Short mmCIF file of C-alpha atoms in Angstrom, two decimals:
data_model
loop_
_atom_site.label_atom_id
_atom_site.label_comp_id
_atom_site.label_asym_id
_atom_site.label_seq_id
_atom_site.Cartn_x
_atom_site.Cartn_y
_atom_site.Cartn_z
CA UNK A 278 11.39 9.84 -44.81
CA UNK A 279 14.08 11.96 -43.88
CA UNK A 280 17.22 10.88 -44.84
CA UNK A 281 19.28 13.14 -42.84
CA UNK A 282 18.59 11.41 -39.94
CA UNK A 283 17.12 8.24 -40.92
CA UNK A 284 13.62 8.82 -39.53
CA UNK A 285 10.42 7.89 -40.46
CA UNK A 286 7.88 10.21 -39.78
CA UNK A 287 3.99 10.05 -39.98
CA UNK A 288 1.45 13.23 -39.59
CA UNK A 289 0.29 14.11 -35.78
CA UNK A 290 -2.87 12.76 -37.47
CA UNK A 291 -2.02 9.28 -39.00
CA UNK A 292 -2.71 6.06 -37.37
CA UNK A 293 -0.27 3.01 -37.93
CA UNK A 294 -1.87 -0.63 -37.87
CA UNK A 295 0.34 -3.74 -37.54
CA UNK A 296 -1.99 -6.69 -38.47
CA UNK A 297 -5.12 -4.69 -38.53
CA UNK A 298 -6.56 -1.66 -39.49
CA UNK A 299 -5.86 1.18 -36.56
CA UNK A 300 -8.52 2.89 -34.63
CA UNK A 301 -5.53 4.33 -32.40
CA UNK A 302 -2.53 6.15 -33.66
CA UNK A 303 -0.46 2.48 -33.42
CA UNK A 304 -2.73 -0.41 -33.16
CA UNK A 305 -1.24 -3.73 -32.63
CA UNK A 306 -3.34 -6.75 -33.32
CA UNK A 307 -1.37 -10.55 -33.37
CA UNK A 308 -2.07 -13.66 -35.02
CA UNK A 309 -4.66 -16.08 -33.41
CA UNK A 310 -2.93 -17.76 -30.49
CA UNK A 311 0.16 -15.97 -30.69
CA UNK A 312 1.27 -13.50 -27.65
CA UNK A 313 1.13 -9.62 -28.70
CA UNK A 314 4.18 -7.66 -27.36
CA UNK A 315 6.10 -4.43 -27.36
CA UNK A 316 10.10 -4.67 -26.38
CA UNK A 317 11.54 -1.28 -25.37
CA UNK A 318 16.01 -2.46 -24.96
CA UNK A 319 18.75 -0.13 -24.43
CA UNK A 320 22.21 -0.96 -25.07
CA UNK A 321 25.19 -0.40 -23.21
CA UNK A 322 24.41 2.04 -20.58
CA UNK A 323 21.60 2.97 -21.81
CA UNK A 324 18.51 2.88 -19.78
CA UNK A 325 15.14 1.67 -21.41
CA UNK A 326 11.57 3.30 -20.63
CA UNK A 327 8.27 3.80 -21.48
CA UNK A 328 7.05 7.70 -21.78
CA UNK A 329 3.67 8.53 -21.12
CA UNK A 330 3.26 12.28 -21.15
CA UNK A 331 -0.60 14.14 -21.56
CA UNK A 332 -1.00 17.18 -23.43
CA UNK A 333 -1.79 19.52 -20.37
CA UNK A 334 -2.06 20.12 -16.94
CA UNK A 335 -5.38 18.64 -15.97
CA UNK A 336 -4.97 15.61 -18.08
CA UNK A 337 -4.43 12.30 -17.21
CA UNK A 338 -2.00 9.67 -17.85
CA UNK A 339 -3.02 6.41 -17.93
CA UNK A 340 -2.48 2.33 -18.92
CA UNK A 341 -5.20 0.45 -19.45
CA UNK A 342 -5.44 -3.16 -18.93
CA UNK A 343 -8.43 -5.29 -20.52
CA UNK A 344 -9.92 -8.16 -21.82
CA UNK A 345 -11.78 -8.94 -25.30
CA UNK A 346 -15.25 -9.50 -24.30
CA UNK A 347 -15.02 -8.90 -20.97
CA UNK A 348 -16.35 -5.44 -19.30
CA UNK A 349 -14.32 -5.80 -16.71
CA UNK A 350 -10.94 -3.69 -16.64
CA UNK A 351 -7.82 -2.51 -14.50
CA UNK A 352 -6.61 0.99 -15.02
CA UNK A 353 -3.53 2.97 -13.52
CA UNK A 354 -4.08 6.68 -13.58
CA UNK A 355 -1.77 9.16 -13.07
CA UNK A 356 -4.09 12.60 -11.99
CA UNK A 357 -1.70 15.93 -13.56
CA UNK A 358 -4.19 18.16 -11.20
CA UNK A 359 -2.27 21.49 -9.99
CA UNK A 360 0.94 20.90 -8.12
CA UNK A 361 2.97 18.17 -7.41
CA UNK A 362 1.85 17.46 -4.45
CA UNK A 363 -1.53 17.51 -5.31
CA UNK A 364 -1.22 14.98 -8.23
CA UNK A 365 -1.88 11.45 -7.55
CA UNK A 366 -1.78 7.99 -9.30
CA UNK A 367 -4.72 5.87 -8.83
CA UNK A 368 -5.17 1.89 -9.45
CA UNK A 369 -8.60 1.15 -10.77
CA UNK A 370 -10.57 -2.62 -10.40
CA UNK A 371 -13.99 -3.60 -11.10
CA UNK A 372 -15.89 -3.02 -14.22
CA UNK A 373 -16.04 -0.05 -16.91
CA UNK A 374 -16.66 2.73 -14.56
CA UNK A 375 -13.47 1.11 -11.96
CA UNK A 376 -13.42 1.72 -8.15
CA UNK A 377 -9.69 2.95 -6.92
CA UNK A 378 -8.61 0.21 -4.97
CA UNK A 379 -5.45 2.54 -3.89
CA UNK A 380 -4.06 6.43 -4.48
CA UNK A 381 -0.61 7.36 -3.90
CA UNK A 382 -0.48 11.11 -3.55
CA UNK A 383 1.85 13.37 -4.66
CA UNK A 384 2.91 13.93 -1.15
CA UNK A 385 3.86 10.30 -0.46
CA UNK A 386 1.23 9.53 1.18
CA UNK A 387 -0.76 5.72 -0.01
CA UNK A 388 -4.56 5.39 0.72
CA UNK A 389 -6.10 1.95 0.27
CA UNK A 390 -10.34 2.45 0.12
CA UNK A 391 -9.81 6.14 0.45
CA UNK A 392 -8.44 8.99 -2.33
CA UNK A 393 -7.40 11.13 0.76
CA UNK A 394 -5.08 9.36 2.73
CA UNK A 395 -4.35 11.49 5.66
CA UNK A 396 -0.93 9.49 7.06
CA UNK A 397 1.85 7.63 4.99
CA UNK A 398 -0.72 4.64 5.20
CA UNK A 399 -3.97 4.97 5.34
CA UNK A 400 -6.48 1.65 5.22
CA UNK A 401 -10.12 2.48 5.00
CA UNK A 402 -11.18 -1.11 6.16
CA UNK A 403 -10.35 -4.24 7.61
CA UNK A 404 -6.21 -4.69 7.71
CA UNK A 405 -5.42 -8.93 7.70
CA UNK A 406 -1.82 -9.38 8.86
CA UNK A 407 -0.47 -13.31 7.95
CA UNK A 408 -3.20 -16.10 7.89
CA UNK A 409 -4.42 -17.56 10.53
CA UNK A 410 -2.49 -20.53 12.14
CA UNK A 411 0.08 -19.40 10.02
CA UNK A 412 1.15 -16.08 12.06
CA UNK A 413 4.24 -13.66 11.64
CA UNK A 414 5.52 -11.15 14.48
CA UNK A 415 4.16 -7.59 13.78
CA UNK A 416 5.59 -4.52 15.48
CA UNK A 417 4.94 -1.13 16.30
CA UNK A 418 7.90 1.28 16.75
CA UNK A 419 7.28 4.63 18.08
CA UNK A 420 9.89 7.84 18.21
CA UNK A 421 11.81 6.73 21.41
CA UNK A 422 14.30 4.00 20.88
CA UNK A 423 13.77 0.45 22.77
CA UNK A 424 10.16 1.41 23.12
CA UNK A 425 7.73 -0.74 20.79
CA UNK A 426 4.28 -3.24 20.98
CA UNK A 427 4.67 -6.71 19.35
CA UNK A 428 2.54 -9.56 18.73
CA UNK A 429 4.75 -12.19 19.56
CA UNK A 430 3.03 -15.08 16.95
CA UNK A 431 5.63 -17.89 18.73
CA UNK A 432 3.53 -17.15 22.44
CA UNK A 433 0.42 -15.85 21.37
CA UNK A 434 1.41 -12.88 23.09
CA UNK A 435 0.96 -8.61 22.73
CA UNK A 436 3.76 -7.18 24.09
CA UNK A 437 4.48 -3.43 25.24
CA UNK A 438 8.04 -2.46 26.40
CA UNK A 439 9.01 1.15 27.02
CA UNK A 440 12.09 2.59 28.08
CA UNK A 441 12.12 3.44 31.81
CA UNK A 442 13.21 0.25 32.79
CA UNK A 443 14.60 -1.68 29.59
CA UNK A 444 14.02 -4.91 31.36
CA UNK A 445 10.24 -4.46 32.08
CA UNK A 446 7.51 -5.88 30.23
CA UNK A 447 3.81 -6.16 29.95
CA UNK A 448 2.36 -9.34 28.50
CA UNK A 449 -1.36 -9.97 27.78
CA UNK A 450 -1.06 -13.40 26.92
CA UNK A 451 -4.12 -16.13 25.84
CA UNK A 452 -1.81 -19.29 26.13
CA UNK A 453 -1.01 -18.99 29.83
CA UNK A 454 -2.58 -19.53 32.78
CA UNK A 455 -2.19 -15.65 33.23
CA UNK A 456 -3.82 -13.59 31.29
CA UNK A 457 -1.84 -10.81 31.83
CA UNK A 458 1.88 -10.70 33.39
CA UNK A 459 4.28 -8.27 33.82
CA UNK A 460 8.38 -8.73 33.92
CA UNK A 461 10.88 -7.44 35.01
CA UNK A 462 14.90 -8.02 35.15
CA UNK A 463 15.23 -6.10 38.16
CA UNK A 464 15.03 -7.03 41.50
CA UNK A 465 11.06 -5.96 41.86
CA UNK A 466 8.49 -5.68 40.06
CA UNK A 467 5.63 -3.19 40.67
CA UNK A 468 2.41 -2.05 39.21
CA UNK A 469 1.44 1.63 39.65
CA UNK A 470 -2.02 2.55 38.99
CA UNK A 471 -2.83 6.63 39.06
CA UNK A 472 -5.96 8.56 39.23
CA UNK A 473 -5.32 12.09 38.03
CA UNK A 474 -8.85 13.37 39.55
CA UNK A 475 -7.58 13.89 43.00
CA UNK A 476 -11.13 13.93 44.63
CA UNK A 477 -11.20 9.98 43.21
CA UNK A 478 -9.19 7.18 44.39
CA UNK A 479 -8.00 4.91 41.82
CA UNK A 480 -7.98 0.84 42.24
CA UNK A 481 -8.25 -2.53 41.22
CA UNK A 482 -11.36 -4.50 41.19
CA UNK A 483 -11.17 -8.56 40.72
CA UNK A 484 -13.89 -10.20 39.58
CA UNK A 485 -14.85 -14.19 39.68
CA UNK A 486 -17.13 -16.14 38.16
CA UNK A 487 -19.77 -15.82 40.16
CA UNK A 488 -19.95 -12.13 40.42
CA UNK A 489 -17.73 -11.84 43.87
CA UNK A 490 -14.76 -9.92 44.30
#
C-alpha cells in the first residue's frame, strides 16, 4: 500500500481473483445467474478507455470472446508486425484455431476472405447487396463528376450516364418491352459504334428467334 498516493500495488507476478481463485493476473468469476461485468467511467471531461498494450514489437494484442463449454470462439487481433502500415487487426470466427473473417491493414485498406486486401475494399467472394424483392439503389461513382452506373431498384434498371452529354443515358432494362434504351434530352439521339482495327468494319447484328437476322 502506498500511502503517498493511495495505491494499491501487487507484484508483476501476482494474480488477483474476484470470486474464484485466478489462473490470470485478474480473474473475474460471478455468481450463478448473475451477469459478470467490468465498468471503465470518466468524470467530467474525462474520457474513459480500455488499454491493451503487448510487451514488444511482434506481439499481438488481442480480446477474446468465448463460451463455457463451447470450442467455438471469436477473437479480434491486433498484428504489432514491423511498421505501421504493415500492422493489421484481424476478426477471427469459427472454432479454436479461428478463420479471419476480415483484416483491416495498417494502410486503411479492409479485406473480407483475404489478409491482403489490395484496394480500400477488397471481397474475396460473393458480395449480396439488399434482399431480394426487397432492393435498394446502388451506385458507382467514378473520378469525373455527373458520371456514375446505378441500379435503379424502383425500374429494375442498370443505368450508365457519363458526362458528354449530361442528358444522355443508357438503360438495360428487364421490365420493359426494350431491353435496352438509350435517352437523351437533346434533340437526337444517336448510337456510335467504332472498330479501332481499321482493316475490320464494325456493326450490329440482330438476331430472332429463329436464328434470322
Amino acid at each position: 500500500w502506498d500511502q503517498s498516493a493511495d495505491d494499491l500495488i501487487f507484484g508483476s507476478s501476482s494474480k488477483v481473483g474476484i470470486g474464484v481463485a485466478p489462473t490470470y493476473n485478474l480473474d473475474i468469476l460471478s455468481p450463478n445467474n448473475v451477469d459478470a461485468a467490468i465498468k471503465v467511467a470518466g468524470q467530467g471531461n474525462g474520457d474513459a478507455g480500455v488499454y491493451i498494450t503487448s510487451g514488444a514489437v511482434g506481439r499481438d494484442s488481442l480480446l477474446y470472446f468465448n463460451c463455457t463449454g463451447d470450442n467455438s470462439a471469436g477473437r479480434i487481433y491486433y498484428d504489432h508486425n514491423g511498421t505501421p502500415a504493415s500492422q493489421s487487426m484481424r476478426f477471427l470466427v469459427g472454432d479454436s484455431a479461428g478463420t479471419t473473417a476480415m483484416t483491416i491493414k495498417g494502410d486503411g485498406k479492409i479485406g473480407i476472405g483475404t489478409t491482403g486486401a489490395a484496394s480500400l475494399l477488397h471481397v474475396n467472394g460473393t458480395v449480396q447487396v439488399g434482399v431480394d424483392d426487397t432492393g435498394h439503389d446502388v451506385i458507382f461513382y467514378g473520378a469525373t463528376s455527373g458520371a456514375f452506373m446505378k441500379w435503379d431498384q424502383a425500374n429494375d434498371e442498370l443505368e450508365l450516364a457519363g458526362t458528354t452529354d449530361a442528358g444522355s443515358r443508357l438503360t438495360i432494362s428487364g421490365a420493359q418491352d426494350a431491353a435496352i434504351k438509350i435517352t437523351s434530352t437533346d434533340s437526337g439521339c444517336s448510337i456510335d459504334i467504332r472498330d479501332n482495327n481499321s482493316s475490320e468494319m464494325a456493326g450490329i447484328a440482330t438476331v430472332g428467334a429463329a436464328g434470322t437476322t
